[in-house]
PDB file of C-alpha atoms in Angstrom:
ATOM      1  CA  MET S  11      52.447 103.769 151.171  1.00  0.00           C
ATOM      2  CA  SER S  12      50.453 103.793 147.935  1.00  0.00           C
ATOM      3  CA  ALA S  13      52.013 104.478 144.565  1.00  0.00           C
ATOM      4  CA  THR S  14      51.530 107.788 142.777  1.00  0.00           C
ATOM      5  CA  ILE S  15      49.979 107.141 139.361  1.00  0.00           C
ATOM      6  CA  GLU S  16      49.993 109.785 136.629  1.00  0.00           C
ATOM      7  CA  ILE S  17      48.695 109.560 133.074  1.00  0.00           C
ATOM      8  CA  THR S  18      50.238 112.335 131.022  1.00  0.00           C
ATOM      9  CA  PRO S  19      50.109 113.274 127.328  1.00  0.00           C
ATOM     10  CA  ALA S  20      53.272 112.461 125.399  1.00  0.00           C
ATOM     11  CA  GLU S  21      53.793 115.966 124.016  1.00  0.00           C
ATOM     12  CA  SER S  22      57.471 116.811 124.320  1.00  0.00           C
ATOM     13  CA  ARG S  23      60.099 115.396 122.009  1.00  0.00           C
ATOM     14  CA  ARG S  24      61.486 113.400 124.955  1.00  0.00           C
ATOM     15  CA  ASP S  25      58.050 111.994 125.852  1.00  0.00           C
ATOM     16  CA  VAL S  26      57.467 110.904 122.254  1.00  0.00           C
ATOM     17  CA  GLU S  27      60.846 109.149 122.300  1.00  0.00           C
ATOM     18  CA  ILE S  28      59.880 107.397 125.542  1.00  0.00           C
ATOM     19  CA  ALA S  29      56.557 106.376 123.955  1.00  0.00           C
ATOM     20  CA  ARG S  30      58.510 104.930 121.033  1.00  0.00           C
ATOM     21  CA  GLU S  31      60.582 102.849 123.475  1.00  0.00           C
ATOM     22  CA  ILE S  32      57.467 101.645 125.299  1.00  0.00           C
ATOM     23  CA  PHE S  33      55.822 100.721 121.968  1.00  0.00           C
ATOM     24  CA  ARG S  34      58.880  98.573 121.203  1.00  0.00           C
ATOM     25  CA  GLU S  35      58.541  96.907 124.613  1.00  0.00           C
ATOM     26  CA  TYR S  36      54.885  96.256 123.777  1.00  0.00           C
ATOM     27  CA  GLU S  37      55.842  94.558 120.510  1.00  0.00           C
ATOM     28  CA  ALA S  38      58.461  92.419 122.280  1.00  0.00           C
ATOM     29  CA  ALA S  39      56.028  91.507 125.060  1.00  0.00           C
ATOM     30  CA  ILE S  40      53.375  90.195 122.677  1.00  0.00           C
ATOM     31  CA  GLY S  41      56.046  88.338 120.722  1.00  0.00           C
ATOM     32  CA  ILE S  42      54.665  89.238 117.305  1.00  0.00           C
ATOM     33  CA  ASP S  43      56.256  91.135 114.438  1.00  0.00           C
ATOM     34  CA  LEU S  44      53.853  94.013 113.799  1.00  0.00           C
ATOM     35  CA  CYS S  45      55.153  94.758 110.287  1.00  0.00           C
ATOM     36  CA  PHE S  46      51.658  94.064 108.877  1.00  0.00           C
ATOM     37  CA  GLN S  47      50.495  97.149 110.830  1.00  0.00           C
ATOM     38  CA  SER S  48      53.283  99.321 109.343  1.00  0.00           C
ATOM     39  CA  PHE S  49      54.697  99.472 112.868  1.00  0.00           C
ATOM     40  CA  GLU S  50      58.072 100.955 111.876  1.00  0.00           C
ATOM     41  CA  LYS S  51      56.308 103.756 110.003  1.00  0.00           C
ATOM     42  CA  GLU S  52      54.045 104.340 113.006  1.00  0.00           C
ATOM     43  CA  LEU S  53      57.098 104.610 115.277  1.00  0.00           C
ATOM     44  CA  ALA S  54      58.929 106.945 112.909  1.00  0.00           C
ATOM     45  CA  GLU S  55      55.927 109.279 112.620  1.00  0.00           C
ATOM     46  CA  LEU S  56      54.908 109.418 116.291  1.00  0.00           C
ATOM     47  CA  PRO S  57      52.663 110.958 117.421  1.00  0.00           C
ATOM     48  CA  GLY S  58      51.172 110.680 113.898  1.00  0.00           C
ATOM     49  CA  LEU S  59      47.507 109.657 114.013  1.00  0.00           C
ATOM     50  CA  TYR S  60      47.672 109.692 117.808  1.00  0.00           C
ATOM     51  CA  ALA S  61      48.090 113.482 117.854  1.00  0.00           C
ATOM     52  CA  PRO S  62      45.303 115.814 118.992  1.00  0.00           C
ATOM     53  CA  PRO S  63      42.731 116.920 118.161  1.00  0.00           C
ATOM     54  CA  LYS S  64      41.433 113.496 117.027  1.00  0.00           C
ATOM     55  CA  GLY S  65      44.034 111.270 118.690  1.00  0.00           C
ATOM     56  CA  ARG S  66      45.791 110.828 122.001  1.00  0.00           C
ATOM     57  CA  LEU S  67      49.095 109.378 123.174  1.00  0.00           C
ATOM     58  CA  TYR S  68      49.619 108.905 126.910  1.00  0.00           C
ATOM     59  CA  LEU S  69      52.400 107.704 129.152  1.00  0.00           C
ATOM     60  CA  LEU S  70      51.737 105.983 132.455  1.00  0.00           C
ATOM     61  CA  ARG S  71      54.036 107.044 135.273  1.00  0.00           C
ATOM     62  CA  ILE S  72      54.098 105.268 138.602  1.00  0.00           C
ATOM     63  CA  ASP S  73      56.131 106.988 141.292  1.00  0.00           C
ATOM     64  CA  GLY S  74      57.695 109.092 138.536  1.00  0.00           C
ATOM     65  CA  GLU S  75      58.851 106.174 136.384  1.00  0.00           C
ATOM     66  CA  VAL S  76      57.315 105.445 132.972  1.00  0.00           C
ATOM     67  CA  GLU S  77      55.608 102.068 133.263  1.00  0.00           C
ATOM     68  CA  GLY S  78      53.218 101.966 130.312  1.00  0.00           C
ATOM     69  CA  CYS S  79      51.261 103.701 127.593  1.00  0.00           C
ATOM     70  CA  ILE S  80      48.058 103.856 125.608  1.00  0.00           C
ATOM     71  CA  ALA S  81      47.015 105.512 122.357  1.00  0.00           C
ATOM     72  CA  LEU S  82      43.835 106.544 120.564  1.00  0.00           C
ATOM     73  CA  ARG S  83      43.437 107.234 116.866  1.00  0.00           C
ATOM     74  CA  PRO S  84      40.604 107.925 114.458  1.00  0.00           C
ATOM     75  CA  SER S  85      39.170 105.041 112.455  1.00  0.00           C
ATOM     76  CA  GLY S  86      36.781 106.599 109.982  1.00  0.00           C
ATOM     77  CA  GLU S  87      34.580 109.613 110.626  1.00  0.00           C
ATOM     78  CA  HIS S  88      32.754 108.508 113.791  1.00  0.00           C
ATOM     79  CA  ASP S  89      34.879 105.637 115.106  1.00  0.00           C
ATOM     80  CA  CYS S  90      38.176 105.520 116.938  1.00  0.00           C
ATOM     81  CA  GLU S  91      40.573 102.768 117.862  1.00  0.00           C
ATOM     82  CA  MET S  92      42.294 102.065 121.159  1.00  0.00           C
ATOM     83  CA  LYS S  93      45.883 101.004 120.505  1.00  0.00           C
ATOM     84  CA  ARG S  94      49.018  99.959 122.354  1.00  0.00           C
ATOM     85  CA  LEU S  95      47.607  99.527 125.852  1.00  0.00           C
ATOM     86  CA  PHE S  96      50.666  98.331 127.744  1.00  0.00           C
ATOM     87  CA  VAL S  97      51.747  98.178 131.365  1.00  0.00           C
ATOM     88  CA  ARG S  98      55.140  96.742 132.239  1.00  0.00           C
ATOM     89  CA  PRO S  99      54.754  93.256 133.759  1.00  0.00           C
ATOM     90  CA  ALA S 100      56.027  94.231 137.218  1.00  0.00           C
ATOM     91  CA  ARG S 101      53.262  96.861 137.478  1.00  0.00           C
ATOM     92  CA  ARG S 102      50.341  94.760 136.260  1.00  0.00           C
ATOM     93  CA  GLY S 103      47.419  93.748 138.430  1.00  0.00           C
ATOM     94  CA  ALA S 104      47.047  97.028 140.343  1.00  0.00           C
ATOM     95  CA  GLY S 105      44.519  98.703 138.047  1.00  0.00           C
ATOM     96  CA  ALA S 106      46.861 100.864 135.957  1.00  0.00           C
ATOM     97  CA  GLY S 107      45.640  99.322 132.688  1.00  0.00           C
ATOM     98  CA  ARG S 108      42.045 100.117 133.644  1.00  0.00           C
ATOM     99  CA  LEU S 109      42.990 103.733 134.398  1.00  0.00           C
ATOM    100  CA  LEU S 110      44.674 104.062 130.996  1.00  0.00           C
ATOM    101  CA  ALA S 111      41.677 102.569 129.180  1.00  0.00           C
ATOM    102  CA  GLU S 112      39.203 104.724 131.099  1.00  0.00           C
ATOM    103  CA  ARG S 113      41.223 107.811 130.187  1.00  0.00           C
ATOM    104  CA  VAL S 114      41.059 107.209 126.420  1.00  0.00           C
ATOM    105  CA  ILE S 115      37.404 106.173 126.605  1.00  0.00           C
ATOM    106  CA  ALA S 116      36.590 109.477 128.316  1.00  0.00           C
ATOM    107  CA  ASP S 117      38.662 111.363 125.742  1.00  0.00           C
ATOM    108  CA  ALA S 118      36.940 109.558 122.861  1.00  0.00           C
ATOM    109  CA  ARG S 119      33.552 110.622 124.195  1.00  0.00           C
ATOM    110  CA  THR S 120      34.745 114.222 124.611  1.00  0.00           C
ATOM    111  CA  ILE S 121      36.119 114.262 121.057  1.00  0.00           C
ATOM    112  CA  GLY S 122      32.706 113.079 119.843  1.00  0.00           C
ATOM    113  CA  TYR S 123      33.392 109.565 118.608  1.00  0.00           C
ATOM    114  CA  SER S 124      30.412 107.175 118.522  1.00  0.00           C
ATOM    115  CA  ARG S 125      32.267 103.890 118.786  1.00  0.00           C
ATOM    116  CA  MET S 126      35.636 102.635 119.992  1.00  0.00           C
ATOM    117  CA  LEU S 127      37.243  99.647 118.325  1.00  0.00           C
ATOM    118  CA  LEU S 128      40.136  97.417 119.303  1.00  0.00           C
ATOM    119  CA  ASP S 129      41.652  94.102 118.444  1.00  0.00           C
ATOM    120  CA  THR S 130      43.312  91.752 120.868  1.00  0.00           C
ATOM    121  CA  LEU S 131      44.732  88.255 120.869  1.00  0.00           C
ATOM    122  CA  ASP S 132      43.295  85.084 122.384  1.00  0.00           C
ATOM    123  CA  SER S 133      46.465  84.827 124.469  1.00  0.00           C
ATOM    124  CA  MET S 134      45.707  88.162 126.175  1.00  0.00           C
ATOM    125  CA  GLN S 135      43.037  86.852 128.549  1.00  0.00           C
ATOM    126  CA  SER S 136      43.497  89.474 131.273  1.00  0.00           C
ATOM    127  CA  ALA S 137      43.240  92.266 128.684  1.00  0.00           C
ATOM    128  CA  GLN S 138      40.054  90.715 127.308  1.00  0.00           C
ATOM    129  CA  ARG S 139      38.534  90.554 130.797  1.00  0.00           C
ATOM    130  CA  LEU S 140      39.406  94.231 131.262  1.00  0.00           C
ATOM    131  CA  TYR S 141      37.777  95.200 127.961  1.00  0.00           C
ATOM    132  CA  GLU S 142      34.652  93.171 128.765  1.00  0.00           C
ATOM    133  CA  SER S 143      34.403  94.814 132.202  1.00  0.00           C
ATOM    134  CA  LEU S 144      34.524  98.214 130.478  1.00  0.00           C
ATOM    135  CA  GLY S 145      31.576  97.260 128.259  1.00  0.00           C
ATOM    136  CA  PHE S 146      33.330  96.116 125.095  1.00  0.00           C
ATOM    137  CA  VAL S 147      31.563  93.412 123.087  1.00  0.00           C
ATOM    138  CA  ASP S 148      32.594  91.303 120.118  1.00  0.00           C
ATOM    139  CA  ALA S 149      32.660  93.055 116.752  1.00  0.00           C
ATOM    140  CA  GLU S 150      33.089  92.171 113.118  1.00  0.00           C
ATOM    141  CA  PRO S 151      36.659  92.534 111.842  1.00  0.00           C
ATOM    142  CA  TYR S 152      37.237  96.174 110.942  1.00  0.00           C
ATOM    143  CA  THR S 153      40.827  95.949 109.712  1.00  0.00           C
ATOM    144  CA  HIS S 154      43.171  93.401 108.185  1.00  0.00           C
ATOM    145  CA  ASN S 155      45.007  91.283 110.717  1.00  0.00           C
ATOM    146  CA  PRO S 156      46.700  88.156 109.328  1.00  0.00           C
ATOM    147  CA  LEU S 157      47.248  86.585 112.746  1.00  0.00           C
ATOM    148  CA  THR S 158      45.205  83.687 114.066  1.00  0.00           C
ATOM    149  CA  GLY S 159      43.354  84.076 117.334  1.00  0.00           C
ATOM    150  CA  VAL S 160      42.428  87.730 116.867  1.00  0.00           C
ATOM    151  CA  ARG S 161      39.387  89.053 118.709  1.00  0.00           C
ATOM    152  CA  TYR S 162      37.773  92.268 117.501  1.00  0.00           C
ATOM    153  CA  MET S 163      35.810  94.294 120.035  1.00  0.00           C
ATOM    154  CA  GLN S 164      33.775  97.489 120.127  1.00  0.00           C
ATOM    155  CA  LEU S 165      32.334  99.888 122.675  1.00  0.00           C
ATOM    156  CA  ASP S 166      29.289 102.047 121.976  1.00  0.00           C
ATOM    157  CA  LEU S 167      30.383 105.436 123.341  1.00  0.00           C
ATOM    158  CA  ARG S 168      26.920 106.974 122.915  1.00  0.00           C
ATOM    159  CA  SER S 169      25.277 104.593 125.371  1.00  0.00           C
ATOM    160  CA  MET S 170      27.669 105.371 128.204  1.00  0.00           C
ATOM    161  CA  SER S 171      26.601 107.662 131.004  1.00  0.00           C
TER     162      SER S 171
END
């Protein structure tokens, strides 16, 4: 029997709280203190910049259980940034991360953004392969990130069919 996968907006107070918990799991999973990104402020203000109409915050549910998340926020007038793509380790490898990414890419195009940005770490090889398969290419740094091994990527949303 195949799993039921749902990607739903985190709109209710409870969903935002769940998103906050998943964001904390994300931070623990990458093993990096995200204080340089004002992470605690981001958590306190959720949905913050991820709120519609220019942002998005989604939860991934598999068979009714929350197993991941993804967010989208504006980055300047015509650009947006994909943030916090996370699928719990036990659920990885089945395409859920791709579904999350495809959802925010489609939303970004609908909103009218021209380009999607993201940054990732050298250690996140499977994530980088996913981004490349979606059409992302290397980009110049667009934000401050003091970590070593950061890869900046971009996707031209106008060239997609």
